[in-house]
PDB file of C-alpha atoms in Angstrom:
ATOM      1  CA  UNK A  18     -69.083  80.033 132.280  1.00 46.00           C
ATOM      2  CA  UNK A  19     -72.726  78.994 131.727  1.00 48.00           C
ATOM      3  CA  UNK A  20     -72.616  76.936 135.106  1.00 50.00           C
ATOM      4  CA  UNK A  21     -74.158  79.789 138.217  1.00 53.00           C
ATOM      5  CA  UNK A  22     -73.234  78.906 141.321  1.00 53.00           C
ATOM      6  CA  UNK A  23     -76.749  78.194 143.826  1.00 51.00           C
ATOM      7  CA  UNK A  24     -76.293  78.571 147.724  1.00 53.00           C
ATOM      8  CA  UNK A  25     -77.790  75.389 149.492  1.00 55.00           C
ATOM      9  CA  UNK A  26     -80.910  77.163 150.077  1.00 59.00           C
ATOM     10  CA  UNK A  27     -82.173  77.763 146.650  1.00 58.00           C
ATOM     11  CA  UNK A  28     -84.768  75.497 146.592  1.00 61.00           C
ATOM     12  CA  UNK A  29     -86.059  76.056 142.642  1.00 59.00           C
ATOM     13  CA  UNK A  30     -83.241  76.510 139.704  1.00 59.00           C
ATOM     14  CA  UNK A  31     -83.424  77.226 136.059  1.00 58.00           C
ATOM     15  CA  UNK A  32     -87.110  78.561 135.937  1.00 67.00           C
ATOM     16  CA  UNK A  33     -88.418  78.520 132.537  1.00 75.00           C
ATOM     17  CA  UNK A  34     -85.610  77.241 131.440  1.00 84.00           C
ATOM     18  CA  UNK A  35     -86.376  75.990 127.513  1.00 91.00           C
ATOM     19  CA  UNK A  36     -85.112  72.515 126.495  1.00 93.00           C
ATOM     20  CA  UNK A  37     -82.769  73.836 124.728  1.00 95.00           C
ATOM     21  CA  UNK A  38     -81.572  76.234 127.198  1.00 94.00           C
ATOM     22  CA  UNK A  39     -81.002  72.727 129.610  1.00 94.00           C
ATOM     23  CA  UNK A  40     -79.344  71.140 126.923  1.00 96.00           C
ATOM     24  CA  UNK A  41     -76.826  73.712 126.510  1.00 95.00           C
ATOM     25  CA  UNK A  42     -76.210  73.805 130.185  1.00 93.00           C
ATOM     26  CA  UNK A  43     -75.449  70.266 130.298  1.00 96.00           C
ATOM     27  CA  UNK A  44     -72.909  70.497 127.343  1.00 96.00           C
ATOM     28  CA  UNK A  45     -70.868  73.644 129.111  1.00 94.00           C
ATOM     29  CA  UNK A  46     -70.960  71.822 132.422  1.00 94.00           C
ATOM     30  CA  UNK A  47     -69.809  68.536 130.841  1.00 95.00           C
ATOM     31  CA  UNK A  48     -66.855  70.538 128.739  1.00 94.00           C
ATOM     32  CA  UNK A  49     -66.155  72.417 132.022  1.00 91.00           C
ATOM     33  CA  UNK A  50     -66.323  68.877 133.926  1.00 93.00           C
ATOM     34  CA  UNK A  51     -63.708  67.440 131.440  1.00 92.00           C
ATOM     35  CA  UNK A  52     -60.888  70.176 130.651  1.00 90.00           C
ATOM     36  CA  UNK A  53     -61.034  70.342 135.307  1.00 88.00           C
ATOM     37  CA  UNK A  54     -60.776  66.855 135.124  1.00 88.00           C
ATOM     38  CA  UNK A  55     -63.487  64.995 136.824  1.00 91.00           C
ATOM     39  CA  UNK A  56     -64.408  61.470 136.502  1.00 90.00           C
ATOM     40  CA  UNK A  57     -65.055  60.170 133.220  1.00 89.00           C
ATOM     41  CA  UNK A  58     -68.241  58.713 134.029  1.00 89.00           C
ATOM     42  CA  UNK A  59     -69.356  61.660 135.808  1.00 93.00           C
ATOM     43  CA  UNK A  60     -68.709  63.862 132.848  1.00 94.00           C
ATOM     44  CA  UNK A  61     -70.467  61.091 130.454  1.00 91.00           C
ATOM     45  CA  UNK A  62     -73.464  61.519 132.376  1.00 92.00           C
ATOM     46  CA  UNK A  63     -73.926  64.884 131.886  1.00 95.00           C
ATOM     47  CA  UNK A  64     -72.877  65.461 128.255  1.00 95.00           C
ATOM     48  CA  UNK A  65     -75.305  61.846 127.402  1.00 93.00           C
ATOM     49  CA  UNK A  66     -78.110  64.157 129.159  1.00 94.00           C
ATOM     50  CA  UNK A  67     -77.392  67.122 126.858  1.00 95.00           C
ATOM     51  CA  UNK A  68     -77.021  64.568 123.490  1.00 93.00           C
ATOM     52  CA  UNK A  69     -80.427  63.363 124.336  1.00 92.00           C
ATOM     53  CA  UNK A  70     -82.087  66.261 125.027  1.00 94.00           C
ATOM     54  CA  UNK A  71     -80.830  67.648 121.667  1.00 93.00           C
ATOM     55  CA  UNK A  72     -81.268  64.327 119.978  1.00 89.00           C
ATOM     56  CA  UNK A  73     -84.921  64.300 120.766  1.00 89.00           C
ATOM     57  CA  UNK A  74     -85.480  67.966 120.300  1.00 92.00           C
ATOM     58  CA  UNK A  75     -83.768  66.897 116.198  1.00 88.00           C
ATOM     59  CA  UNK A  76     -86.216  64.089 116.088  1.00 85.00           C
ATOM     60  CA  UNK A  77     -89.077  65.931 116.666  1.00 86.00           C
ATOM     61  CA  UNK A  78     -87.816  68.730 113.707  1.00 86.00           C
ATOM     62  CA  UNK A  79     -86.671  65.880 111.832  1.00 80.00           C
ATOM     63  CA  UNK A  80     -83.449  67.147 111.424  1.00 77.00           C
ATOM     64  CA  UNK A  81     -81.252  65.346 109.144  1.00 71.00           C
ATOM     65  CA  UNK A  82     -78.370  64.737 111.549  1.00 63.00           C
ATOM     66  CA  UNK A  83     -80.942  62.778 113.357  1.00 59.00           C
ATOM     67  CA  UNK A  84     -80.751  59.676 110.654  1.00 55.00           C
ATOM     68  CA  UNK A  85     -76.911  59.973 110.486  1.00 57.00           C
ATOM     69  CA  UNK A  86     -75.538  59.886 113.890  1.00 58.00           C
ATOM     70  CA  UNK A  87     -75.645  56.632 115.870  1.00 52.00           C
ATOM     71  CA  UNK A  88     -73.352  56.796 119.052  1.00 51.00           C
ATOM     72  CA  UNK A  89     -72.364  53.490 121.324  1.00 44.00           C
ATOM     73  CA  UNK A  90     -74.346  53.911 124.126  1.00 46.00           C
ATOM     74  CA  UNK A  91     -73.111  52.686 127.762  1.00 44.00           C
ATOM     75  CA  UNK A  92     -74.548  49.897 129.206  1.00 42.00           C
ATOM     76  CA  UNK A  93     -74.299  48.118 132.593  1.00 42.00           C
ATOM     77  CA  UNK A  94     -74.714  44.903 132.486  1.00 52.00           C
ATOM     78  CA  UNK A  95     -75.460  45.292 136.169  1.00 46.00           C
ATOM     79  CA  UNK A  96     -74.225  47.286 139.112  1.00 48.00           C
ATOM     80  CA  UNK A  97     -71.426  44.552 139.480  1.00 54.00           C
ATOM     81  CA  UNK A  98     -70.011  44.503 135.670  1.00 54.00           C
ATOM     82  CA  UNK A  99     -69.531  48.497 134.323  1.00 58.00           C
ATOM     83  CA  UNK A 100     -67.120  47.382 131.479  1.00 68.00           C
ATOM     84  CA  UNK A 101     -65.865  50.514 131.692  1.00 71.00           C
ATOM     85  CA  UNK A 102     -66.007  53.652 129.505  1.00 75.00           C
ATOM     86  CA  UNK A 103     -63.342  55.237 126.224  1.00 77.00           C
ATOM     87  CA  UNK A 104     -62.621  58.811 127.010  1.00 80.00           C
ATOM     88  CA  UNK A 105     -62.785  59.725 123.384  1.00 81.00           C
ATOM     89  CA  UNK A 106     -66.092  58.337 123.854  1.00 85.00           C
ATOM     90  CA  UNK A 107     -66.750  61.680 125.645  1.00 89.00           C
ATOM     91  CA  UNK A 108     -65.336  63.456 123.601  1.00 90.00           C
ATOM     92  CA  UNK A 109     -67.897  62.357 120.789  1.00 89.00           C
ATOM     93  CA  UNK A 110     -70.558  62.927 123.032  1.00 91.00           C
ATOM     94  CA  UNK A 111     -69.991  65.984 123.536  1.00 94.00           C
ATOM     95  CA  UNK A 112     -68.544  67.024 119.963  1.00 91.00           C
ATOM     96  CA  UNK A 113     -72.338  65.932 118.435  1.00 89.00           C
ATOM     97  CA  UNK A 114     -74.610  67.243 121.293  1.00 93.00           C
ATOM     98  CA  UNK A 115     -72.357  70.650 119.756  1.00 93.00           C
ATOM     99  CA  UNK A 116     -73.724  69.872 116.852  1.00 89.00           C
ATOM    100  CA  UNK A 117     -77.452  69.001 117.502  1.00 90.00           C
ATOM    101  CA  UNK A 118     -77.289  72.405 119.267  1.00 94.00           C
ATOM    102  CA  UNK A 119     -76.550  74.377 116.578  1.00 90.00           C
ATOM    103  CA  UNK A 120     -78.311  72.546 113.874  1.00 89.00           C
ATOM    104  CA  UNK A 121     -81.182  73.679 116.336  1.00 92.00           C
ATOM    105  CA  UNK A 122     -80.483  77.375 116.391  1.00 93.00           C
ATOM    106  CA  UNK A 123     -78.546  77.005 119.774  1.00 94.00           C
ATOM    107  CA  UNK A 124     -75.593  79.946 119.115  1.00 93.00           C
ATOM    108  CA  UNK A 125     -72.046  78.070 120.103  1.00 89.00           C
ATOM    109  CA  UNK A 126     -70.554  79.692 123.781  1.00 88.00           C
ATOM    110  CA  UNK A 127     -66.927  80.177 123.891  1.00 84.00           C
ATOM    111  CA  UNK A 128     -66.389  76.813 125.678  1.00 88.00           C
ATOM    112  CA  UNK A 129     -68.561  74.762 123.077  1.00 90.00           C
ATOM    113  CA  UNK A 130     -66.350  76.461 120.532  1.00 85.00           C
ATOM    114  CA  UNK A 131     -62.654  76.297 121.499  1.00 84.00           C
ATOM    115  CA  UNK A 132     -63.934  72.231 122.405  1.00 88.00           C
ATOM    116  CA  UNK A 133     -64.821  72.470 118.501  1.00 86.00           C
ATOM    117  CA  UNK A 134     -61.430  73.259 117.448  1.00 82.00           C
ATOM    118  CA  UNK A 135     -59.845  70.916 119.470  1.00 83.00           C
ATOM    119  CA  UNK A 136     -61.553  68.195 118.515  1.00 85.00           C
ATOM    120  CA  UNK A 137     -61.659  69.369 114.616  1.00 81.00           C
ATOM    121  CA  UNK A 138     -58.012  69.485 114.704  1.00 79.00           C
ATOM    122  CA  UNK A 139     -57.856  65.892 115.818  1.00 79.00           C
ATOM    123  CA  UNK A 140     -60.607  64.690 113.468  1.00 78.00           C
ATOM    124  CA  UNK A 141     -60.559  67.204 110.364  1.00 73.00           C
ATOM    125  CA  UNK A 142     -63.271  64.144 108.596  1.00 74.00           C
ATOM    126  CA  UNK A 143     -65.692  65.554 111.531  1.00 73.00           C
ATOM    127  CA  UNK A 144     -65.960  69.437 110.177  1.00 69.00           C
ATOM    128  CA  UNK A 145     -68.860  70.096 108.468  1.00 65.00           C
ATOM    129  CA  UNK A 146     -66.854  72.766 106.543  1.00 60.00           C
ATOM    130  CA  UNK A 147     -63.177  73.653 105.507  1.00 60.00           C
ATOM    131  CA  UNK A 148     -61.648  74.684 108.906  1.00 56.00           C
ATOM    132  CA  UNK A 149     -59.009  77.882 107.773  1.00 56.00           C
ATOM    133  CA  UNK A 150     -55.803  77.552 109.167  1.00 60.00           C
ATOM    134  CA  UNK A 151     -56.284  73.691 109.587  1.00 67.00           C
ATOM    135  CA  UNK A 152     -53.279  72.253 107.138  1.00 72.00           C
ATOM    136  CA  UNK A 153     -52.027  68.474 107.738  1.00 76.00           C
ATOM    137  CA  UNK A 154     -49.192  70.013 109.371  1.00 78.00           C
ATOM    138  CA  UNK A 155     -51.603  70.811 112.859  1.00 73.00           C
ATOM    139  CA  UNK A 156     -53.562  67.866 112.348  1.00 73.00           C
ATOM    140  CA  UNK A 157     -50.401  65.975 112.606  1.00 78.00           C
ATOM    141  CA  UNK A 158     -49.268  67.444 115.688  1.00 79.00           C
ATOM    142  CA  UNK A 159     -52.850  67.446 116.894  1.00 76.00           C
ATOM    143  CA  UNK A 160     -52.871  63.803 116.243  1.00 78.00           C
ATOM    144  CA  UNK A 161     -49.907  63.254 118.527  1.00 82.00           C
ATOM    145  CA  UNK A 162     -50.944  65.310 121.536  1.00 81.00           C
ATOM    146  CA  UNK A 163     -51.438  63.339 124.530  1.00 84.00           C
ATOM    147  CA  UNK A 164     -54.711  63.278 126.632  1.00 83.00           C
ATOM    148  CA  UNK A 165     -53.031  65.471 129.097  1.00 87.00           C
ATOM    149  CA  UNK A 166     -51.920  67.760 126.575  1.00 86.00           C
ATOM    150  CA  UNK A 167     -55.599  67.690 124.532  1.00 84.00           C
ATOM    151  CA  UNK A 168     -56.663  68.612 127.381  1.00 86.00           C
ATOM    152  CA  UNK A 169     -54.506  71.690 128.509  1.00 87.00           C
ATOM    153  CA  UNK A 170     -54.831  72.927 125.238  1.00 84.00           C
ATOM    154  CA  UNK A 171     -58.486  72.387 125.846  1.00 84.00           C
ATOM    155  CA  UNK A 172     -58.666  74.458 129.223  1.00 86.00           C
ATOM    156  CA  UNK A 173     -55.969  76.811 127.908  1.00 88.00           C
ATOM    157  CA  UNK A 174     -58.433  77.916 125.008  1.00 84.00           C
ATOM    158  CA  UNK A 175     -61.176  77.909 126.742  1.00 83.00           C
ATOM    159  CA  UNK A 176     -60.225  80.444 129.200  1.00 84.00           C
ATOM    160  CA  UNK A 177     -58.804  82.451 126.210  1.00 86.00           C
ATOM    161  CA  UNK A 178     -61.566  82.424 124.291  1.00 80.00           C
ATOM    162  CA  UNK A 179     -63.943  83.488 127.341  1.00 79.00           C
ATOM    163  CA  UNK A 180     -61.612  86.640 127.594  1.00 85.00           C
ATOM    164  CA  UNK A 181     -61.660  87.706 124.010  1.00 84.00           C
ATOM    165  CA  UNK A 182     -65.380  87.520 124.730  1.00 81.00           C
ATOM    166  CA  UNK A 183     -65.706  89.612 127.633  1.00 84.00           C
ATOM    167  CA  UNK A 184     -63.352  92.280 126.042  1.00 86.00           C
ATOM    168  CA  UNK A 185     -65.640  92.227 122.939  1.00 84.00           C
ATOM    169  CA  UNK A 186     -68.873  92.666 125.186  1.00 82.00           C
ATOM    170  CA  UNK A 187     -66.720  95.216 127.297  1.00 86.00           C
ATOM    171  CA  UNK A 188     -65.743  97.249 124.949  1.00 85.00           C
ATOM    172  CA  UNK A 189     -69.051  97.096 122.861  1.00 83.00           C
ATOM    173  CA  UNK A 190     -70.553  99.090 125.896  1.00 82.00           C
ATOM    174  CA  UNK A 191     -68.251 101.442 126.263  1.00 76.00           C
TER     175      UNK A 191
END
């Protein structure tokens, strides 16, 4: 979990924190935010943070991706008239801020990875590269899962993934 708990007191948080490093804070919180199910436009808050933070940090490398992504943004009409906001629409967000973090050196966590999958095996047209293992047969199933189900599977491989990493770092210290 990238997310650290603060006690009300702490007055000053991420010190020196690069823009990258917020960025990638954003994204875990926003994939944490999603697979514990909070609010929609809670979580679409936080991952659009992250996006634009890597977005801008693209821009000013002119990375390629830059030029190829464009992404409905959200827009209130006013306080009164929020027409309202696609889940999957988060789930975009948050898939491409991925990817702006990478393309800028930004080394995937376990969450930002096992969110990957899930949302490769859904959308194979959105991996960059030939996933292994991916055949039509899982994207089929994939395809069919519910939004419930997506995400279980999501918070289910998560948490796996975050193990296999701590017994990796564990046992590289022994």
């Amino acid at each position: 979990m990238i997310s650290k708990k603060f006690e009300i007191g702490d007055d000053v948080v991420a010190i020196g924190a690069t823009p990258l490093e917020v960025a990638k804070i954003q994204i875990e919180s926003a994939i944490e935010m999603l697979f514990q199910g909070h609010h929609p436009i809670a979580i679409h808050t936080v991952a659009e943070s992250g996006l634009q933070i890597v977005r801008e940090l693209a821009a000013d490398k002119d990375l390629p991706q830059v030029q190829n992504l464009e992404i409905a943004d959200i827009s209130f009409d006013s306080l009164k008239t929020f027409s309202g906001i696609r889940q999957d629409l988060n789930d975009m967000t948050i898939f491409w801020a991925i990817q702006f973090y990478e393309a800028l050196g930004g080394k995937q966590t376990a969450a930002m990875h096992s969110f990957n999958a899930g949302v490769v095996m859904r959308f194979p047209d959105l991996a960059k590269t030939e996933v292994a293992g991916l055949t039509p047969e899982i994207t089929a199933i994939a395809k069919k899962l519910t939004r419930e189900e997506f995400l279980r599977y999501g918070a289910a491989s998560i948490n796996s993934a975050r193990a296999r990493a701590e017994q990796k770092q564990t046992e590289t210290l022994q």
